[in-house]
Amino acid sequence: MSNETIIDRCEARGLRMTGQRRVIAQVMEDARDHPDVEEIYARASAIDAAISLATVYRTVKLFEEVNILDRLEFGDGRARYEDADRDHHDHLFDLKTGEVIEFCDPEIEVLQEKIARRLGYELRGHKMELFGVRLKDG
Amino acid sequence: MSNETIIDRCEARGLRMTGQRRVIAQVMEDARDHPDVEEIYARASAIDAAISLATVYRTVKLFEEVNILDRLEFGDGRARYEDADRDHHDHLFDLKTGEVIEFCDPEIEVLQEKIARRLGYELRGHKMELFGVRLKDG
DNA sequence: GTACCTGCAAACTTTTTGCTACCGA
DNA sequence: TCGGTAGCAAAAAGTTTGCAGGTAC
């Protein structure tokens, strides 16, 4: 939750900054939602029409590997991405509508630490998330 | 939960019980883990070598639609399934090893109800799950 | 008997990769 | 300079589907 931009963090990690990477970094910097790769590609294409889908895939994977982006899986078969450098929060995904709700609850934060510890995991530096699944019927 | 078998529940829902469906139901009845479709197919093939992968896909989808199986997504690109008629529990998935840990915590159960209500969801009959994601580095 | 189910192969979707040319540091 | 990077197209991996024949009820 620093105020470095994604591009700053790329440079801090010594990534070679090509034009395409700058565009994708900017797209994710501006994103207030959780775009999937196709959507990131669409937004990047609006800035530089020459960017290829393969480059978007390679770049978000790279950014994820160096913890600049988080990959989210909501069970609809597509990976979604968001800026990793944000306050910790959880996601609730409505399987009916596809809507994603972000929220944060201090009790959950405490509980997550507790559970991780009980299970022998050291949560420090890792992330755990409450993943809400709303099934189709009652 | 109840002690009906999966086959019992299929019949209770009026599903036409073919040999293939019986085999797949039995495989899931016996499963203590969270097999993906390929694994269910392998286990079913050991009982009836003529079963096709397409039938396994169609059958687990059908069983999921009538709430006989739950579909789980752990972010590794494959759907996994488990018997829906079990005590509620959560899953912790280790991204490093692929290991799945099941656990249940009463505080989480209470918290899940609370969060759902705060967000305007009525959890009754639906499911929410604490999904653990362990990232690669500290 | 008939509507539903199955196997097969082909199609589809999402993601990865081999190769050649290119570009950033 | 020169090793990493981009574009393209082909391949992979997981899943769905059209069709013709078969089966449960």
mmCIF file of C-alpha atoms (C1' of nucleotides) in Angstrom:
data_model
loop_
_atom_site.group_PDB
_atom_site.id
_atom_site.type_symbol
_atom_site.label_atom_id
_atom_site.label_comp_id
_atom_site.label_asym_id
_atom_site.label_seq_id
_atom_site.Cartn_x
_atom_site.Cartn_y
_atom_site.Cartn_z
ATOM 1 C CA MET A 1 0.000 0.000 0.000
ATOM 2 C CA SER A 2 2.842 2.369 -0.786
ATOM 3 C CA ASN A 3 2.116 5.102 -3.275
ATOM 4 C CA GLU A 4 4.532 3.800 -5.864
ATOM 5 C CA THR A 5 2.963 3.212 -9.229
ATOM 6 C CA ILE A 6 3.104 -0.195 -10.860
ATOM 7 C CA ILE A 7 5.728 1.150 -13.244
ATOM 8 C CA ASP A 8 7.826 2.307 -10.265
ATOM 9 C CA ARG A 9 7.622 -1.160 -8.795
ATOM 10 C CA CYS A 10 8.560 -2.762 -12.102
ATOM 11 C CA GLU A 11 11.675 -0.619 -12.247
ATOM 12 C CA ALA A 12 12.459 -1.318 -8.608
ATOM 13 C CA ARG A 13 12.463 -4.999 -9.457
ATOM 14 C CA GLY A 14 14.740 -4.420 -12.424
ATOM 15 C CA LEU A 15 12.247 -5.449 -15.097
ATOM 16 C CA ARG A 16 13.045 -4.274 -18.588
ATOM 17 C CA MET A 17 10.399 -1.685 -19.349
ATOM 18 C CA THR A 18 9.172 -1.978 -22.874
ATOM 19 C CA GLY A 19 6.400 0.126 -24.317
ATOM 20 C CA GLN A 20 3.964 -2.772 -24.048
ATOM 21 C CA ARG A 21 4.754 -3.368 -20.384
ATOM 22 C CA ARG A 22 4.278 0.296 -19.629
ATOM 23 C CA VAL A 23 0.866 0.218 -21.299
ATOM 24 C CA ILE A 24 -0.251 -2.878 -19.398
ATOM 25 C CA ALA A 25 1.097 -1.448 -16.134
ATOM 26 C CA GLN A 26 -0.891 1.730 -16.740
ATOM 27 C CA VAL A 27 -4.047 -0.222 -17.533
ATOM 28 C CA MET A 28 -3.758 -2.103 -14.246
ATOM 29 C CA GLU A 29 -2.861 1.080 -12.378
ATOM 30 C CA ASP A 30 -6.101 2.657 -13.595
ATOM 31 C CA ALA A 31 -8.275 -0.431 -13.114
ATOM 32 C CA ARG A 32 -10.780 -0.198 -10.293
ATOM 33 C CA ASP A 33 -12.122 -3.669 -11.015
ATOM 34 C CA HIS A 34 -10.702 -7.159 -11.599
ATOM 35 C CA PRO A 35 -10.243 -7.459 -15.360
ATOM 36 C CA ASP A 36 -9.543 -10.779 -17.027
ATOM 37 C CA VAL A 37 -6.838 -11.070 -19.671
ATOM 38 C CA GLU A 38 -9.211 -10.424 -22.570
ATOM 39 C CA GLU A 39 -10.363 -7.233 -20.882
ATOM 40 C CA ILE A 40 -6.816 -6.081 -20.101
ATOM 41 C CA TYR A 41 -5.996 -6.760 -23.748
ATOM 42 C CA ALA A 42 -8.966 -4.653 -24.866
ATOM 43 C CA ARG A 43 -7.949 -1.734 -22.652
ATOM 44 C CA ALA A 44 -4.309 -1.990 -23.680
ATOM 45 C CA SER A 45 -5.273 -2.183 -27.349
ATOM 46 C CA ALA A 46 -7.140 1.094 -26.971
ATOM 47 C CA ILE A 47 -3.825 2.709 -26.047
ATOM 48 C CA ASP A 48 -1.550 0.755 -28.388
ATOM 49 C CA ALA A 49 -3.377 -1.245 -31.029
ATOM 50 C CA ALA A 50 -0.255 -3.261 -31.865
ATOM 51 C CA ILE A 51 -0.103 -5.114 -28.545
ATOM 52 C CA SER A 52 -0.747 -8.831 -28.882
ATOM 53 C CA LEU A 53 -2.795 -11.061 -26.622
ATOM 54 C CA ALA A 54 0.242 -13.301 -26.065
ATOM 55 C CA THR A 55 2.163 -10.341 -24.707
ATOM 56 C CA VAL A 56 -0.642 -9.540 -22.289
ATOM 57 C CA TYR A 57 -0.585 -13.133 -21.051
ATOM 58 C CA ARG A 58 3.205 -13.095 -20.721
ATOM 59 C CA THR A 59 3.218 -9.747 -18.963
ATOM 60 C CA VAL A 60 0.515 -10.414 -16.382
ATOM 61 C CA LYS A 61 2.206 -13.720 -15.601
ATOM 62 C CA LEU A 62 5.514 -11.947 -15.153
ATOM 63 C CA PHE A 63 3.922 -9.262 -12.967
ATOM 64 C CA GLU A 64 2.265 -11.941 -10.894
ATOM 65 C CA GLU A 65 5.538 -13.806 -10.407
ATOM 66 C CA VAL A 66 7.186 -10.699 -8.965
ATOM 67 C CA ASN A 67 4.131 -9.886 -6.831
ATOM 68 C CA ILE A 68 3.123 -6.765 -8.702
ATOM 69 C CA LEU A 69 -0.268 -8.244 -9.575
ATOM 70 C CA ASP A 70 -2.454 -10.767 -7.785
ATOM 71 C CA ARG A 71 -4.203 -13.407 -9.801
ATOM 72 C CA LEU A 72 -7.776 -14.113 -8.743
ATOM 73 C CA GLU A 73 -9.773 -17.196 -9.667
ATOM 74 C CA PHE A 74 -13.513 -16.989 -9.251
ATOM 75 C CA GLY A 75 -14.423 -20.316 -10.773
ATOM 76 C CA ASP A 76 -15.659 -19.061 -14.106
ATOM 77 C CA GLY A 77 -12.666 -20.388 -15.990
ATOM 78 C CA ARG A 78 -10.820 -17.108 -16.453
ATOM 79 C CA ALA A 79 -8.044 -15.616 -14.375
ATOM 80 C CA ARG A 80 -8.584 -12.044 -13.203
ATOM 81 C CA TYR A 81 -5.919 -9.652 -12.008
ATOM 82 C CA GLU A 82 -5.602 -6.766 -9.611
ATOM 83 C CA ASP A 83 -2.816 -4.599 -8.236
ATOM 84 C CA ALA A 84 -1.134 -6.596 -5.467
ATOM 85 C CA ASP A 85 -0.090 -3.455 -3.602
ATOM 86 C CA ARG A 86 -3.376 -2.606 -1.988
ATOM 87 C CA ASP A 87 -4.780 -2.987 1.494
ATOM 88 C CA HIS A 88 -5.700 -6.572 2.101
ATOM 89 C CA HIS A 89 -9.307 -7.281 1.315
ATOM 90 C CA ASP A 90 -11.503 -10.228 0.442
ATOM 91 C CA HIS A 91 -13.720 -10.938 -2.520
ATOM 92 C CA LEU A 92 -17.216 -12.277 -2.645
ATOM 93 C CA PHE A 93 -18.163 -13.630 -6.032
ATOM 94 C CA ASP A 94 -21.786 -14.187 -6.916
ATOM 95 C CA LEU A 95 -21.960 -17.259 -9.127
ATOM 96 C CA LYS A 96 -25.379 -16.231 -10.361
ATOM 97 C CA THR A 97 -24.469 -12.768 -11.585
ATOM 98 C CA GLY A 98 -20.680 -12.831 -11.821
ATOM 99 C CA GLU A 99 -20.617 -9.766 -9.599
ATOM 100 C CA VAL A 100 -17.536 -9.302 -7.438
ATOM 101 C CA ILE A 101 -17.865 -7.575 -4.078
ATOM 102 C CA GLU A 102 -14.804 -6.380 -2.222
ATOM 103 C CA PHE A 103 -14.861 -6.097 1.504
ATOM 104 C CA CYS A 104 -12.593 -6.104 4.512
ATOM 105 C CA ASP A 105 -13.413 -7.283 8.012
ATOM 106 C CA PRO A 106 -10.955 -7.050 10.914
ATOM 107 C CA GLU A 107 -12.412 -10.175 12.524
ATOM 108 C CA ILE A 108 -11.590 -12.112 9.389
ATOM 109 C CA GLU A 109 -8.057 -10.781 9.361
ATOM 110 C CA VAL A 110 -7.543 -12.037 12.910
ATOM 111 C CA LEU A 111 -9.214 -15.340 12.138
ATOM 112 C CA GLN A 112 -7.112 -15.889 9.083
ATOM 113 C CA GLU A 113 -3.943 -15.515 11.109
ATOM 114 C CA LYS A 114 -5.289 -17.892 13.716
ATOM 115 C CA ILE A 115 -6.308 -20.570 11.262
ATOM 116 C CA ALA A 116 -3.110 -20.346 9.330
ATOM 117 C CA ARG A 117 -1.131 -20.784 12.525
ATOM 118 C CA ARG A 118 -3.263 -23.697 13.678
ATOM 119 C CA LEU A 119 -2.635 -25.395 10.377
ATOM 120 C CA GLY A 120 1.079 -24.863 10.633
ATOM 121 C CA TYR A 121 1.247 -22.107 8.095
ATOM 122 C CA GLU A 122 3.048 -18.889 8.783
ATOM 123 C CA LEU A 123 0.845 -16.289 7.158
ATOM 124 C CA ARG A 124 3.403 -13.503 7.404
ATOM 125 C CA GLY A 125 3.898 -12.269 3.881
ATOM 126 C CA HIS A 126 1.394 -14.684 2.411
ATOM 127 C CA LYS A 127 -2.242 -14.076 1.746
ATOM 128 C CA MET A 128 -5.394 -15.867 2.634
ATOM 129 C CA GLU A 129 -8.743 -14.881 1.328
ATOM 130 C CA LEU A 130 -12.355 -15.478 2.192
ATOM 131 C CA PHE A 131 -13.905 -16.685 -0.962
ATOM 132 C CA GLY A 132 -17.648 -16.510 -1.116
ATOM 133 C CA VAL A 133 -19.529 -18.950 -3.242
ATOM 134 C CA ARG A 134 -23.215 -18.512 -3.673
ATOM 135 C CA LEU A 135 -24.800 -21.619 -5.073
ATOM 136 C CA LYS A 136 -27.738 -21.698 -7.405
ATOM 137 C CA ASP A 137 -30.553 -22.875 -5.217
ATOM 138 C CA GLY A 138 -31.618 -22.944 -1.626
ATOM 139 C CA MET B 1 -24.876 -35.259 6.856
ATOM 140 C CA SER B 2 -27.660 -37.602 5.861
ATOM 141 C CA ASN B 3 -26.710 -41.193 5.232
ATOM 142 C CA GLU B 4 -28.232 -41.450 1.798
ATOM 143 C CA THR B 5 -25.790 -42.495 -0.828
ATOM 144 C CA ILE B 6 -25.232 -40.394 -3.914
ATOM 145 C CA ILE B 7 -27.211 -42.952 -5.904
ATOM 146 C CA ASP B 8 -30.115 -42.601 -3.440
ATOM 147 C CA ARG B 9 -30.053 -38.849 -3.940
ATOM 148 C CA CYS B 10 -29.949 -39.216 -7.713
ATOM 149 C CA GLU B 11 -33.064 -41.352 -7.582
ATOM 150 C CA ALA B 12 -34.747 -38.981 -5.152
ATOM 151 C CA ARG B 13 -34.243 -36.228 -7.712
ATOM 152 C CA GLY B 14 -35.677 -38.379 -10.457
ATOM 153 C CA LEU B 15 -32.482 -38.677 -12.503
ATOM 154 C CA ARG B 16 -32.429 -41.500 -15.018
ATOM 155 C CA MET B 17 -29.883 -43.917 -13.605
ATOM 156 C CA THR B 18 -27.709 -45.372 -16.305
ATOM 157 C CA GLY B 19 -24.814 -47.715 -15.664
ATOM 158 C CA GLN B 20 -22.335 -44.900 -16.259
ATOM 159 C CA ARG B 21 -24.032 -42.601 -13.777
ATOM 160 C CA ARG B 22 -24.042 -45.335 -11.165
ATOM 161 C CA VAL B 23 -20.317 -45.869 -11.649
ATOM 162 C CA ILE B 24 -19.523 -42.161 -11.376
ATOM 163 C CA ALA B 25 -21.800 -41.831 -8.329
ATOM 164 C CA GLN B 26 -19.965 -44.716 -6.686
ATOM 165 C CA VAL B 27 -16.577 -43.220 -7.468
ATOM 166 C CA MET B 28 -17.605 -39.956 -5.819
ATOM 167 C CA GLU B 29 -19.195 -41.803 -2.918
ATOM 168 C CA ASP B 30 -15.885 -43.544 -2.249
ATOM 169 C CA ALA B 31 -13.692 -40.487 -2.820
ATOM 170 C CA ARG B 32 -12.064 -39.062 0.282
ATOM 171 C CA ASP B 33 -10.341 -36.343 -1.717
ATOM 172 C CA HIS B 34 -11.270 -33.758 -4.351
ATOM 173 C CA PRO B 35 -10.672 -35.462 -7.693
ATOM 174 C CA ASP B 36 -10.642 -33.502 -10.923
ATOM 175 C CA VAL B 37 -12.502 -34.790 -13.978
ATOM 176 C CA GLU B 38 -9.506 -36.648 -15.366
ATOM 177 C CA GLU B 39 -9.096 -38.445 -12.050
ATOM 178 C CA ILE B 40 -12.795 -39.293 -11.791
ATOM 179 C CA TYR B 41 -12.551 -40.622 -15.330
ATOM 180 C CA ALA B 42 -9.566 -42.772 -14.389
ATOM 181 C CA ARG B 43 -11.347 -44.236 -11.362
ATOM 182 C CA ALA B 44 -14.547 -44.792 -13.309
ATOM 183 C CA SER B 45 -12.627 -46.430 -16.147
ATOM 184 C CA ALA B 46 -11.185 -48.913 -13.687
ATOM 185 C CA ILE B 47 -14.747 -50.077 -12.988
ATOM 186 C CA ASP B 48 -16.153 -49.732 -16.507
ATOM 187 C CA ALA B 49 -13.524 -49.247 -19.185
ATOM 188 C CA ALA B 50 -16.147 -48.153 -21.743
ATOM 189 C CA ILE B 51 -17.035 -44.889 -19.996
ATOM 190 C CA SER B 52 -16.037 -41.826 -21.982
ATOM 191 C CA LEU B 53 -14.508 -38.627 -20.729
ATOM 192 C CA ALA B 54 -17.400 -36.657 -22.244
ATOM 193 C CA THR B 55 -19.853 -38.630 -20.138
ATOM 194 C CA VAL B 56 -17.870 -37.878 -17.008
ATOM 195 C CA TYR B 57 -17.959 -34.174 -17.850
ATOM 196 C CA ARG B 58 -21.697 -34.319 -18.571
ATOM 197 C CA THR B 59 -22.436 -36.297 -15.435
ATOM 198 C CA VAL B 60 -20.490 -34.210 -12.941
ATOM 199 C CA LYS B 61 -22.071 -31.108 -14.445
ATOM 200 C CA LEU B 62 -25.523 -32.634 -14.046
ATOM 201 C CA PHE B 63 -24.771 -33.731 -10.478
ATOM 202 C CA GLU B 64 -23.535 -30.250 -9.686
ATOM 203 C CA GLU B 65 -26.669 -28.649 -11.108
ATOM 204 C CA VAL B 66 -28.883 -30.700 -8.797
ATOM 205 C CA ASN B 67 -26.569 -30.095 -5.816
ATOM 206 C CA ILE B 68 -25.341 -33.649 -5.497
ATOM 207 C CA LEU B 69 -21.748 -32.587 -6.058
ATOM 208 C CA ASP B 70 -19.926 -29.349 -5.292
ATOM 209 C CA ARG B 71 -17.504 -27.979 -7.802
ATOM 210 C CA LEU B 72 -14.306 -26.561 -6.337
ATOM 211 C CA GLU B 73 -11.889 -24.247 -8.117
ATOM 212 C CA PHE B 74 -8.438 -23.922 -6.651
ATOM 213 C CA GLY B 75 -6.892 -21.796 -9.328
ATOM 214 C CA ASP B 76 -4.890 -24.482 -11.066
ATOM 215 C CA GLY B 77 -7.150 -24.513 -14.104
ATOM 216 C CA ARG B 78 -9.059 -27.688 -13.315
ATOM 217 C CA ALA B 79 -12.419 -28.137 -11.652
ATOM 218 C CA ARG B 80 -12.488 -30.536 -8.729
ATOM 219 C CA TYR B 81 -15.551 -32.177 -7.244
ATOM 220 C CA GLU B 82 -16.716 -33.477 -3.899
ATOM 221 C CA ASP B 83 -19.920 -34.845 -2.432
ATOM 222 C CA ALA B 84 -22.138 -31.852 -1.637
ATOM 223 C CA ASP B 85 -23.850 -33.703 1.203
ATOM 224 C CA ARG B 86 -21.202 -33.389 3.844
ATOM 225 C CA ASP B 87 -20.762 -31.244 6.898
ATOM 226 C CA HIS B 88 -19.741 -27.775 5.859
ATOM 227 C CA HIS B 89 -16.022 -27.292 5.835
ATOM 228 C CA ASP B 90 -13.453 -25.025 4.221
ATOM 229 C CA HIS B 91 -10.485 -25.732 2.033
ATOM 230 C CA LEU B 92 -6.983 -24.406 2.193
ATOM 231 C CA PHE B 93 -5.067 -24.849 -1.031
ATOM 232 C CA ASP B 94 -1.304 -24.556 -1.039
ATOM 233 C CA LEU B 95 -0.292 -22.962 -4.322
ATOM 234 C CA LYS B 96 3.250 -24.243 -3.885
ATOM 235 C CA THR B 97 2.440 -27.905 -3.450
ATOM 236 C CA GLY B 98 -1.130 -28.233 -4.695
ATOM 237 C CA GLU B 99 -2.040 -29.787 -1.363
ATOM 238 C CA VAL B 100 -5.620 -29.335 -0.201
ATOM 239 C CA ILE B 101 -6.349 -29.141 3.524
ATOM 240 C CA GLU B 102 -9.879 -29.431 4.819
ATOM 241 C CA PHE B 103 -10.844 -27.801 8.038
ATOM 242 C CA CYS B 104 -13.829 -26.464 9.922
ATOM 243 C CA ASP B 105 -13.881 -23.663 12.441
ATOM 244 C CA PRO B 106 -17.028 -22.585 14.312
ATOM 245 C CA GLU B 107 -15.840 -18.968 14.446
ATOM 246 C CA ILE B 108 -15.657 -18.923 10.666
ATOM 247 C CA GLU B 109 -19.132 -20.336 10.386
ATOM 248 C CA VAL B 110 -20.483 -17.511 12.544
ATOM 249 C CA LEU B 111 -18.430 -14.920 10.700
ATOM 250 C CA GLN B 112 -19.590 -16.136 7.340
ATOM 251 C CA GLU B 113 -23.217 -15.683 8.339
ATOM 252 C CA LYS B 114 -22.449 -12.225 9.650
ATOM 253 C CA ILE B 115 -20.586 -11.067 6.562
ATOM 254 C CA ALA B 116 -23.173 -12.466 4.235
ATOM 255 C CA ARG B 117 -25.900 -10.631 6.094
ATOM 256 C CA ARG B 118 -23.949 -7.393 6.161
ATOM 257 C CA LEU B 119 -23.528 -7.645 2.414
ATOM 258 C CA GLY B 120 -27.210 -8.255 1.906
ATOM 259 C CA TYR B 121 -26.888 -11.916 1.130
ATOM 260 C CA GLU B 122 -29.064 -14.461 2.814
ATOM 261 C CA LEU B 123 -26.706 -17.348 3.376
ATOM 262 C CA ARG B 124 -29.404 -19.848 4.291
ATOM 263 C CA GLY B 125 -29.035 -22.699 1.860
ATOM 264 C CA HIS B 126 -26.068 -21.175 0.113
ATOM 265 C CA LYS B 127 -22.448 -21.747 0.869
ATOM 266 C CA MET B 128 -19.532 -19.524 1.581
ATOM 267 C CA GLU B 129 -16.037 -20.768 1.938
ATOM 268 C CA LEU B 130 -12.749 -19.577 3.327
ATOM 269 C CA PHE B 131 -10.306 -20.052 0.561
ATOM 270 C CA GLY B 132 -6.661 -20.038 1.484
ATOM 271 C CA VAL B 133 -4.116 -18.847 -0.985
ATOM 272 C CA ARG B 134 -0.469 -19.151 -0.131
ATOM 273 C CA LEU B 135 1.657 -17.046 -2.404
ATOM 274 C CA LYS B 136 5.111 -17.911 -3.598
ATOM 275 C CA ASP B 137 7.302 -15.545 -1.674
ATOM 276 C CA GLY B 138 7.399 -13.646 1.544
ATOM 277 C "C1'" DG C 1 -42.124 -46.299 -27.737
ATOM 278 C "C1'" DT C 2 -39.789 -42.373 -26.889
ATOM 279 C "C1'" DA C 3 -37.262 -39.112 -24.661
ATOM 280 C "C1'" DC C 4 -33.059 -39.102 -22.817
ATOM 281 C "C1'" DC C 5 -28.242 -40.764 -22.693
ATOM 282 C "C1'" DT C 6 -23.671 -42.255 -24.621
ATOM 283 C "C1'" DG C 7 -19.417 -42.454 -27.390
ATOM 284 C "C1'" DC C 8 -16.812 -40.383 -30.756
ATOM 285 C "C1'" DA C 9 -14.702 -36.740 -32.835
ATOM 286 C "C1'" DA C 10 -14.691 -32.122 -33.717
ATOM 287 C "C1'" DA C 11 -15.140 -27.593 -31.865
ATOM 288 C "C1'" DC C 12 -14.374 -24.148 -28.358
ATOM 289 C "C1'" DT C 13 -12.074 -21.372 -24.739
ATOM 290 C "C1'" DT C 14 -8.334 -20.050 -22.225
ATOM 291 C "C1'" DT C 15 -3.528 -20.087 -21.899
ATOM 292 C "C1'" DT C 16 1.199 -21.352 -23.425
ATOM 293 C "C1'" DT C 17 4.993 -21.730 -26.598
ATOM 294 C "C1'" DG C 18 8.390 -21.964 -30.821
ATOM 295 C "C1'" DC C 19 10.335 -19.096 -33.882
ATOM 296 C "C1'" DT C 20 12.188 -14.970 -36.020
ATOM 297 C "C1'" DA C 21 12.728 -10.207 -35.927
ATOM 298 C "C1'" DC C 22 13.300 -6.457 -32.887
ATOM 299 C "C1'" DC C 23 14.459 -3.317 -29.095
ATOM 300 C "C1'" DG C 24 16.010 -1.569 -24.442
ATOM 301 C "C1'" DA C 25 19.821 -0.804 -21.343
ATOM 302 C "C1'" DT D 1 26.068 -4.989 -28.662
ATOM 303 C "C1'" DC D 2 23.123 -8.714 -27.342
ATOM 304 C "C1'" DG D 3 20.029 -11.020 -24.361
ATOM 305 C "C1'" DG D 4 15.548 -10.378 -23.264
ATOM 306 C "C1'" DT D 5 11.034 -9.332 -25.614
ATOM 307 C "C1'" DA D 6 7.171 -8.980 -29.124
ATOM 308 C "C1'" DG D 7 4.196 -10.710 -32.723
ATOM 309 C "C1'" DC D 8 2.321 -14.412 -35.082
ATOM 310 C "C1'" DA D 9 0.504 -18.708 -35.463
ATOM 311 C "C1'" DA D 10 0.394 -23.220 -33.864
ATOM 312 C "C1'" DA D 11 -0.149 -26.088 -29.877
ATOM 313 C "C1'" DA D 12 -1.828 -27.338 -25.265
ATOM 314 C "C1'" DA D 13 -5.067 -28.171 -21.786
ATOM 315 C "C1'" DG D 14 -9.615 -28.340 -20.146
ATOM 316 C "C1'" DT D 15 -14.313 -28.471 -21.425
ATOM 317 C "C1'" DT D 16 -18.409 -28.534 -24.466
ATOM 318 C "C1'" DT D 17 -21.194 -30.136 -28.279
ATOM 319 C "C1'" DG D 18 -23.358 -32.315 -32.806
ATOM 320 C "C1'" DC D 19 -24.635 -36.451 -34.345
ATOM 321 C "C1'" DA D 20 -25.904 -41.270 -34.794
ATOM 322 C "C1'" DG D 21 -26.906 -45.160 -32.291
ATOM 323 C "C1'" DG D 22 -28.345 -47.124 -27.806
ATOM 324 C "C1'" DT D 23 -30.928 -47.428 -23.238
ATOM 325 C "C1'" DA D 24 -34.011 -46.496 -19.101
ATOM 326 C "C1'" DC D 25 -38.496 -46.305 -17.817
#
